[in-house]
PDB file of C-alpha atoms in Angstrom:
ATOM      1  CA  UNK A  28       2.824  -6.483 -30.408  1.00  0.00           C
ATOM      2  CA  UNK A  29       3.720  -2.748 -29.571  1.00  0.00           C
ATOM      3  CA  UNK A  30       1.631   0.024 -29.950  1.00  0.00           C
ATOM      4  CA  UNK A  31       4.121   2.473 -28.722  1.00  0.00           C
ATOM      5  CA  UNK A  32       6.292   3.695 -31.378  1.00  0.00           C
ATOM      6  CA  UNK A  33       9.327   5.992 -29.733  1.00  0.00           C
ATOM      7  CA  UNK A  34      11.555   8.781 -31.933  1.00  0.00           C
ATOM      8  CA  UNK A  35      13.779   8.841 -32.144  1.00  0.00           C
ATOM      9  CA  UNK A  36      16.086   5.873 -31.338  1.00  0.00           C
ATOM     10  CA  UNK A  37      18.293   7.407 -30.190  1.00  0.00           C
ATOM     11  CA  UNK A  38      19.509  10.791 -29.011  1.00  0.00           C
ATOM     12  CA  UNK A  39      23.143  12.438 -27.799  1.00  0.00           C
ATOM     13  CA  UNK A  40      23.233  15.692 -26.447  1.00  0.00           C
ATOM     14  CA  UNK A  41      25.445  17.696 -23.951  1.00  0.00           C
ATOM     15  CA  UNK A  42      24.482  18.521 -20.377  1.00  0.00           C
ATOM     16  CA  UNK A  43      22.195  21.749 -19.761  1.00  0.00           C
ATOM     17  CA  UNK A  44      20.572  21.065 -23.118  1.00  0.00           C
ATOM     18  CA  UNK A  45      16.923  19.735 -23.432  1.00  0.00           C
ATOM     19  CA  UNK A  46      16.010  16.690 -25.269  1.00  0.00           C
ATOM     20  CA  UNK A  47      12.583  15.685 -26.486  1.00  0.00           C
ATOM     21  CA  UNK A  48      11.409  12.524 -27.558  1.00  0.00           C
ATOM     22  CA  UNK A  49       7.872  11.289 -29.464  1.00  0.00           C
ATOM     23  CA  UNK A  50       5.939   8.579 -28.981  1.00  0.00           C
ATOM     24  CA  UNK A  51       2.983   7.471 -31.310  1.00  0.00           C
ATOM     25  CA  UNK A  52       0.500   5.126 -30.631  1.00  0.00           C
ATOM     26  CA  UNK A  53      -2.373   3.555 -32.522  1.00  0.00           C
ATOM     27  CA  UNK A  54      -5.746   3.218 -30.878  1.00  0.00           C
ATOM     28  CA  UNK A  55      -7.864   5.065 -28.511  1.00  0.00           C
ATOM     29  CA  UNK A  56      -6.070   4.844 -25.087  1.00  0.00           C
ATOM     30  CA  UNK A  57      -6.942   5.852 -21.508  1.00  0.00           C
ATOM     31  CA  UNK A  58      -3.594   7.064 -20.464  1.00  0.00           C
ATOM     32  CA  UNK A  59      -0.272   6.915 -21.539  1.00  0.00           C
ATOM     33  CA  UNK A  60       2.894   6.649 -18.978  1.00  0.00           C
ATOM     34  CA  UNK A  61       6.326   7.391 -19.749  1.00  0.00           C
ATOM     35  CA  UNK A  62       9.114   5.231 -18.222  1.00  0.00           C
ATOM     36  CA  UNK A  63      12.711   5.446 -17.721  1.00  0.00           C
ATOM     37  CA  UNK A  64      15.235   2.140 -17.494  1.00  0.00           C
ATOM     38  CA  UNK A  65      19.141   2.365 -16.601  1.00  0.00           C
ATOM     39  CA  UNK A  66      21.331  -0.367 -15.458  1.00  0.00           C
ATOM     40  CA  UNK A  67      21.122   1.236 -12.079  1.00  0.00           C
ATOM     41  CA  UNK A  68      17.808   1.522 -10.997  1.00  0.00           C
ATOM     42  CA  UNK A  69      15.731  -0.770 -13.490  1.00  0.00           C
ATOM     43  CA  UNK A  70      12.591   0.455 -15.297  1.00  0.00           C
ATOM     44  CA  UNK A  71      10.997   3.411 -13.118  1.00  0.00           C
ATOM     45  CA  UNK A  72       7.583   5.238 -13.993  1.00  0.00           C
ATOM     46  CA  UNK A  73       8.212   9.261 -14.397  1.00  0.00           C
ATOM     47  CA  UNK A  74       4.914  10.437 -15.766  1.00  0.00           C
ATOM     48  CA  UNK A  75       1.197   9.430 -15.999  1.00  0.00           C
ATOM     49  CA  UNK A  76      -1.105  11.855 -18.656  1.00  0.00           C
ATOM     50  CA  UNK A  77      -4.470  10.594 -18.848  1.00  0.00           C
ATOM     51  CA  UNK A  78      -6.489  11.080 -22.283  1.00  0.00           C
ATOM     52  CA  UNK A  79      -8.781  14.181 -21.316  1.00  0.00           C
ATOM     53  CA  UNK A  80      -5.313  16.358 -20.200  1.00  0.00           C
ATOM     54  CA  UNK A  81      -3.062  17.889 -22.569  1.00  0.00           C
ATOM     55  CA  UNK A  82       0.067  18.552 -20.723  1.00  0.00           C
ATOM     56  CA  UNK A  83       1.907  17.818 -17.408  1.00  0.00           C
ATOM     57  CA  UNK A  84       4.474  18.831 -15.665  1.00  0.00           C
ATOM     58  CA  UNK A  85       6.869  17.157 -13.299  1.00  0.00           C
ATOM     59  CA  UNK A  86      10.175  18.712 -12.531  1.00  0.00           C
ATOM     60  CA  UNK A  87      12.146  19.103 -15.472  1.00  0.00           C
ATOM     61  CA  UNK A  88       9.905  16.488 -17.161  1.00  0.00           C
ATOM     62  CA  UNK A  89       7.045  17.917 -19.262  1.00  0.00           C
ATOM     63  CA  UNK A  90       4.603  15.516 -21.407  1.00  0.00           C
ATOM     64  CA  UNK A  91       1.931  16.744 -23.811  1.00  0.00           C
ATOM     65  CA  UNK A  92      -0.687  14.392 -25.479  1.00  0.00           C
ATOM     66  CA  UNK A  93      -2.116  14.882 -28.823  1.00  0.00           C
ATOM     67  CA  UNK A  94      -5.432  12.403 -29.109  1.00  0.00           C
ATOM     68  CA  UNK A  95      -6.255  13.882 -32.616  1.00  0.00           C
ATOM     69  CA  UNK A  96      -2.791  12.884 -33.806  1.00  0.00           C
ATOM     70  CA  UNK A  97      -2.238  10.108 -31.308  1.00  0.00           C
ATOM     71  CA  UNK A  98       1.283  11.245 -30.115  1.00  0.00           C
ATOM     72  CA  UNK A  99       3.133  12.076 -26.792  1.00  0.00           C
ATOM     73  CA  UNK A 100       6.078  14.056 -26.713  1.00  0.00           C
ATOM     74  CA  UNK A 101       8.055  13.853 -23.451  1.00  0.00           C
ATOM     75  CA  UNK A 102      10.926  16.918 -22.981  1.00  0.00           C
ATOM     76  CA  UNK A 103      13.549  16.967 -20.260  1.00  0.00           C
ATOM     77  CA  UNK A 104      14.805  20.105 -19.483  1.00  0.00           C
ATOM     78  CA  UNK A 105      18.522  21.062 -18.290  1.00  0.00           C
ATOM     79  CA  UNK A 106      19.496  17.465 -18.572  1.00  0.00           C
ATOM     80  CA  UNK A 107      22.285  15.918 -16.471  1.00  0.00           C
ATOM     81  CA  UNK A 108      24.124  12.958 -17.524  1.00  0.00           C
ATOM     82  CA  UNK A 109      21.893  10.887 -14.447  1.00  0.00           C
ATOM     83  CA  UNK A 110      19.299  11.516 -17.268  1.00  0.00           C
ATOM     84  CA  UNK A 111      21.332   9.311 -19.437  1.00  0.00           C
ATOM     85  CA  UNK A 112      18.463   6.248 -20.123  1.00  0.00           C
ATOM     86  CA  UNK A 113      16.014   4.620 -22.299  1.00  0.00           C
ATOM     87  CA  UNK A 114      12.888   5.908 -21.950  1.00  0.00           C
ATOM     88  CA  UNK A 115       9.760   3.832 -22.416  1.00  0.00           C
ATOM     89  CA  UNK A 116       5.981   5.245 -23.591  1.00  0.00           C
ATOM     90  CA  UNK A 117       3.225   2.918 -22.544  1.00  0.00           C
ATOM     91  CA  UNK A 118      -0.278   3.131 -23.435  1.00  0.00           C
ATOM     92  CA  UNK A 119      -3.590   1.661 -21.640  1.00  0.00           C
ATOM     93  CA  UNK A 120      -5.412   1.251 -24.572  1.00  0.00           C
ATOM     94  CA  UNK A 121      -9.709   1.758 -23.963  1.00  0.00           C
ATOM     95  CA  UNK A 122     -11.508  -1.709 -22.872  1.00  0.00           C
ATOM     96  CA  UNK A 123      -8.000  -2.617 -21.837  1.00  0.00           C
ATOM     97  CA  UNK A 124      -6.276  -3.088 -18.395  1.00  0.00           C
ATOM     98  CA  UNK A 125      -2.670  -3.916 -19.239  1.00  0.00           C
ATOM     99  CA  UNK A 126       0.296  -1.911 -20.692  1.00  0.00           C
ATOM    100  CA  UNK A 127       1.654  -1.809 -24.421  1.00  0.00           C
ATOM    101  CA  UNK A 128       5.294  -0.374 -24.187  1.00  0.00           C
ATOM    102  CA  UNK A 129       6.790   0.861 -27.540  1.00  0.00           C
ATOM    103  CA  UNK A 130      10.783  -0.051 -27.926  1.00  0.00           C
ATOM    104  CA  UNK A 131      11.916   3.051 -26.652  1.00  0.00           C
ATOM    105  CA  UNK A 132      14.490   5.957 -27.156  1.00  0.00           C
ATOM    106  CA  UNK A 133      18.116   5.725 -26.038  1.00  0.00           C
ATOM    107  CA  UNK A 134      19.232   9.010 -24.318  1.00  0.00           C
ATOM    108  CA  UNK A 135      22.908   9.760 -23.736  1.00  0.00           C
ATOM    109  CA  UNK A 136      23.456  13.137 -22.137  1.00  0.00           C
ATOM    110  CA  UNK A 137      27.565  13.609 -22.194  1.00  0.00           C
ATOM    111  CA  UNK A 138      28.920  15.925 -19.660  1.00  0.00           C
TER     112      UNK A 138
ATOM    113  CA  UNK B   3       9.111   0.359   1.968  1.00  0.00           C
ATOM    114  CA  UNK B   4      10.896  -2.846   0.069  1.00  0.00           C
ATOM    115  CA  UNK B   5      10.354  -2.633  -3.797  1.00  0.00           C
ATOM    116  CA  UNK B   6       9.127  -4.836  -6.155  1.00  0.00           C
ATOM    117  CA  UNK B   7      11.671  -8.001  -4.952  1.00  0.00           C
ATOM    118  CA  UNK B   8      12.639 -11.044  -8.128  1.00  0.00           C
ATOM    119  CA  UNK B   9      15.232 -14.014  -7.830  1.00  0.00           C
ATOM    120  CA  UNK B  10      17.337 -14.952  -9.322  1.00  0.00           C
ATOM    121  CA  UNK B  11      19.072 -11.978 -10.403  1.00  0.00           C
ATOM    122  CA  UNK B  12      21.053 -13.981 -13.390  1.00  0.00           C
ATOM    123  CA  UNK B  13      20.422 -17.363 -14.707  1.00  0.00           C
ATOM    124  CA  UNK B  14      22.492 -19.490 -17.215  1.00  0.00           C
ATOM    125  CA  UNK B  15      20.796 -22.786 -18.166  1.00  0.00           C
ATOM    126  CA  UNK B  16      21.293 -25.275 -21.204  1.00  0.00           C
ATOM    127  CA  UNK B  17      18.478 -25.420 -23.637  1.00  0.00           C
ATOM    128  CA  UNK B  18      15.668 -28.212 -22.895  1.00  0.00           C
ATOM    129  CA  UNK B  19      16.279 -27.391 -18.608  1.00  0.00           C
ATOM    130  CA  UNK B  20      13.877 -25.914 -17.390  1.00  0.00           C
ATOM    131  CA  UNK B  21      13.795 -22.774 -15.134  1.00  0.00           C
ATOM    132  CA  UNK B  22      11.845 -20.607 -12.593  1.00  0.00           C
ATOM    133  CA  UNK B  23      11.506 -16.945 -11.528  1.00  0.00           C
ATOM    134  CA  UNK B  24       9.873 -15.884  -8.282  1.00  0.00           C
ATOM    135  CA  UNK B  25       8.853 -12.222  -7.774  1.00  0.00           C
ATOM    136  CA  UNK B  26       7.275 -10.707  -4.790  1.00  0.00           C
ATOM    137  CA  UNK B  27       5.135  -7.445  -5.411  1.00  0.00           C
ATOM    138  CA  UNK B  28       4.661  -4.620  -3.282  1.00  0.00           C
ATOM    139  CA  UNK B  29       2.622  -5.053  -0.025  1.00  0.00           C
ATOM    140  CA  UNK B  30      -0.747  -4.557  -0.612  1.00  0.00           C
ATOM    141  CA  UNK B  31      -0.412  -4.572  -4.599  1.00  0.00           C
ATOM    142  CA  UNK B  32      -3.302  -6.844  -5.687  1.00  0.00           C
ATOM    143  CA  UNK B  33      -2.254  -6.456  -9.352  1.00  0.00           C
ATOM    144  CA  UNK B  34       0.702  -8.232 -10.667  1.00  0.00           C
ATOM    145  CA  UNK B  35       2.312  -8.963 -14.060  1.00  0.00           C
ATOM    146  CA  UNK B  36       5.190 -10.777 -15.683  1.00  0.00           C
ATOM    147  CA  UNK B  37       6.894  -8.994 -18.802  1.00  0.00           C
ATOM    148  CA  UNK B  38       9.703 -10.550 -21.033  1.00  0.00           C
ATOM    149  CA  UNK B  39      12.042  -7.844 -22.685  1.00  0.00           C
ATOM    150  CA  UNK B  40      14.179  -8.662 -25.826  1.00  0.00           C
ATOM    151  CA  UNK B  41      17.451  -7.186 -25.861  1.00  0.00           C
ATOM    152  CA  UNK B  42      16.611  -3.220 -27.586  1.00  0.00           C
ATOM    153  CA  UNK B  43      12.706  -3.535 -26.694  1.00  0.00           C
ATOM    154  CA  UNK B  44       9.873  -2.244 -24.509  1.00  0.00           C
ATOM    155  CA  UNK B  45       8.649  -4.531 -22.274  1.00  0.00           C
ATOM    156  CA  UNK B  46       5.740  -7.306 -23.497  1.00  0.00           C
ATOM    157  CA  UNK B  47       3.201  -8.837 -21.300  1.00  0.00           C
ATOM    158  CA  UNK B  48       3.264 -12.262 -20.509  1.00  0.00           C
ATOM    159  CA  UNK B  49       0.436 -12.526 -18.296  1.00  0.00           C
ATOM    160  CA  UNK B  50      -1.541 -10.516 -15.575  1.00  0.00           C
ATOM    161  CA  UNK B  51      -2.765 -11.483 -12.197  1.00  0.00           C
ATOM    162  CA  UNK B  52      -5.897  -9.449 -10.052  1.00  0.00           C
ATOM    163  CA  UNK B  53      -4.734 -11.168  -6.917  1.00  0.00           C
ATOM    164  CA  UNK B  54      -4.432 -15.045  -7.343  1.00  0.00           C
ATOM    165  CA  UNK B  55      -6.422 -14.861 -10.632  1.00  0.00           C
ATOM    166  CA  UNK B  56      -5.039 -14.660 -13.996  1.00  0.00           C
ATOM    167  CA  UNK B  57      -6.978 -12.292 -16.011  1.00  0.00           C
ATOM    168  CA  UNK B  58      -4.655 -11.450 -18.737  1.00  0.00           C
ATOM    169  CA  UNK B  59      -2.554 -14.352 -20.490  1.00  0.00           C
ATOM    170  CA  UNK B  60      -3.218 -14.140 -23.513  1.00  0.00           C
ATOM    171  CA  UNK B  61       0.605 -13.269 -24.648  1.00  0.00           C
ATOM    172  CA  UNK B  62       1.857 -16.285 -22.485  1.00  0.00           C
ATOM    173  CA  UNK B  63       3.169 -19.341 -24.753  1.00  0.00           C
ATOM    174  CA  UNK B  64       1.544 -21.988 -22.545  1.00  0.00           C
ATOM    175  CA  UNK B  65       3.023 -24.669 -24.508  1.00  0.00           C
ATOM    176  CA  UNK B  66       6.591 -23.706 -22.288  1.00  0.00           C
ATOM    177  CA  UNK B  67       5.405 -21.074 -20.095  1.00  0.00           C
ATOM    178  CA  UNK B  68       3.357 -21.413 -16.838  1.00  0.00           C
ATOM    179  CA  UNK B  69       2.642 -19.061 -13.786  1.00  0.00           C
ATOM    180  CA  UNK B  70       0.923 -19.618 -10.298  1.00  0.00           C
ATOM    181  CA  UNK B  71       0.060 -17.096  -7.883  1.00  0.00           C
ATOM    182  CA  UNK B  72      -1.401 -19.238  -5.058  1.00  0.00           C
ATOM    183  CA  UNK B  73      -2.194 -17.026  -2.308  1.00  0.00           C
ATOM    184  CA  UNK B  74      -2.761 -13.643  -4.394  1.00  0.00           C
ATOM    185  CA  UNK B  75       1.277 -12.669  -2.931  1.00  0.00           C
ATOM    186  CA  UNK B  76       4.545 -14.039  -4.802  1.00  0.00           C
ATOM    187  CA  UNK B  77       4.305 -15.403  -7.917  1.00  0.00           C
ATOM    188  CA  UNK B  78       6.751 -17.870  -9.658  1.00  0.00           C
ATOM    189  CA  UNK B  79       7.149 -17.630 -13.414  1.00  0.00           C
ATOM    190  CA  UNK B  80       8.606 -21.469 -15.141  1.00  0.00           C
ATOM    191  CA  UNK B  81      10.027 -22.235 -18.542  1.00  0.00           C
ATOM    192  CA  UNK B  82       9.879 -25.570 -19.144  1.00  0.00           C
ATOM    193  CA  UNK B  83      11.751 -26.511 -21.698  1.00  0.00           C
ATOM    194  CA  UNK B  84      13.680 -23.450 -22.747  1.00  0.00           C
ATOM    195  CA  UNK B  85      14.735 -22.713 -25.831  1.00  0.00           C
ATOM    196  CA  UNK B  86      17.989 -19.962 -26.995  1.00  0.00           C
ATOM    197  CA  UNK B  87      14.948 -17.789 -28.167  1.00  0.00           C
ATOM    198  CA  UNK B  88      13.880 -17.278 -24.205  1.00  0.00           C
ATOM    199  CA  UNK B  89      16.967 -15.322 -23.245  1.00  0.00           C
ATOM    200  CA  UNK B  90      15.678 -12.122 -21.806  1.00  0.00           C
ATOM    201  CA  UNK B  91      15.541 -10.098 -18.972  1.00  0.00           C
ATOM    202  CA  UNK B  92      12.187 -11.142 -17.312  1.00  0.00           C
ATOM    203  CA  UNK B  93      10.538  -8.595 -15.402  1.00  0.00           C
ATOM    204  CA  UNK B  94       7.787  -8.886 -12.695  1.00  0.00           C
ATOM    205  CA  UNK B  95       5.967  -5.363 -11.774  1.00  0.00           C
ATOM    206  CA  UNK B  96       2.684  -4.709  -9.310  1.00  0.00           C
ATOM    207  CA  UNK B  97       0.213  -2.328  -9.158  1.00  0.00           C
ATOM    208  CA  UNK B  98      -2.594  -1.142  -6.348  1.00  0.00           C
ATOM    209  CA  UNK B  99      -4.806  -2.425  -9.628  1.00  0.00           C
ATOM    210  CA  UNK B 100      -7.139   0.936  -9.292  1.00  0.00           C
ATOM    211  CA  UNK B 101      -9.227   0.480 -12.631  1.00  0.00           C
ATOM    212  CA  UNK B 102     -11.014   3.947 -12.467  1.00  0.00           C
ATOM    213  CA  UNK B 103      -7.514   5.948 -12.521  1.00  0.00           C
ATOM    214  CA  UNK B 104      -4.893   3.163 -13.624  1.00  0.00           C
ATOM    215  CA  UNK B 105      -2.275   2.949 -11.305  1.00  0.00           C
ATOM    216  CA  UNK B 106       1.565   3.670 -12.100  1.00  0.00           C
ATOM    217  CA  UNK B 107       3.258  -0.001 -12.323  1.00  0.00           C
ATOM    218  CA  UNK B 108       6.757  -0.390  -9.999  1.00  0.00           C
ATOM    219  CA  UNK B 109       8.989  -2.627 -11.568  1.00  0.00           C
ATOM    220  CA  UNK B 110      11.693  -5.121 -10.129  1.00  0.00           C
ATOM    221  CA  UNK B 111      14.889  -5.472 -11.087  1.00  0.00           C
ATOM    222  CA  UNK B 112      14.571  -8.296 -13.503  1.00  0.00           C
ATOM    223  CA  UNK B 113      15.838 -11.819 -13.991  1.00  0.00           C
ATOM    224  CA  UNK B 114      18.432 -11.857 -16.719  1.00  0.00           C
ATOM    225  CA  UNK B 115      17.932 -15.196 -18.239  1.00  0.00           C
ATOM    226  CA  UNK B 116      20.432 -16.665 -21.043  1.00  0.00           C
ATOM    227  CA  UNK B 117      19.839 -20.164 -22.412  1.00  0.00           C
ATOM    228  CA  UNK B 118      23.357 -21.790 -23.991  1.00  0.00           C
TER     229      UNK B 118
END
């Protein structure tokens, strides 16, 4: 089963724009990673927030966490058409060890 | 510093063969797992190894499926018999296995499996 639950589906924007994307989850979790998968360079982790933070920052990549509402948003900014991907939430639930991805949200950045 | 390395890349069987994916993790990466990813889908956990143990298979259809990791290294994943319903991409990851701070997972490249 997933727990991750991406939105949107999919998104289509222009270069130099940002683009954000949610994820919501179900139960308590100890961190939650965001991933990115092309064709070129498989499934790659960008991001790690762990419960007690509220917001990172890595490049153009920022993630906040919401533990009241159990959501993650992930926003690129200035994207490039390399951004073009799926990206991938994945939660490590509490009293758990292992990963739960949700399906995740198609980006296509058009030049 | 080589990746996370799986063969074969692409594999076309008939239903009923059976077939096997090998995967060799990052040096030093005492954690490693085996995911199966539907076409349009995260990732899903087959099964999870802490070094030659298998501490997580509890998603793993043993009835088909089975996994070894002898020496705590490589691991090779087998289908035996496969069905049309395996096709996937199957994807072997490791990670250092840190369970204080839980460790980013680094992914291979995936065995693209289609069953005729």
């Amino acid at each position: 089963s997933q727990q991750g639950e991406e939105d949107p589906q999919a998104l289509s924007i222009q270069e130099g724009e940002n683009a954000t994307m949610n994820c919501s989850y179900k139960t308590s979790i100890n961190n939650l990673q965001w991933y990115r998968q092309n064709s070129g360079r498989g499934l790659v982790h960008l991001i790690l927030i762990r419960s007690n933070e509220r917001e990172k920052h890595s490049g153009r990549l920022r993630v906040t966490l919401d533990t009241s509402k159990k959501s993650s948003s992930l926003l690129i900014t200035a994207s490039r058409a390399a951004d073009t991907a799926s990206y991938f939430c994945a939660t490590d639930a509490l009293g758990y060890s292992t990963l739960t991805f949700g399906k995740g949200t198609m980006l296509l950045v058009s030049p | 510093e080589a990746g996370v390395v799986q063969s074969p890349r692409y594999k076309i069987i008939e239903k009923k063969q059976p077939v096997a994916f090998w995967c060799n993790p990052i040096s030093g990466h005492n954690t490693l797992y085996w995911y199966r990813q539907n076409l349009g889908q995260g990732p899903e956990l087959l099964i999870r190894y802490e070094n030659e143990e298998a501490v997580d298979d509890s998603q793993l259809p043993k009835d088909r499926f089975s996994a070894e990791r002898l020496k705590g290294v490589d691991s090779t994943l087998k289908i035996q018999p496969a069905e049309l319903g395996d096709s996937a991409v199957y994807l072997c990851a490791s990670s250092l296995g840190d369970r204080v701070y839980y460790n980013e997972q680094f992914f291979g490249p995936g065995t693209r499996l289609t069953v005729l």
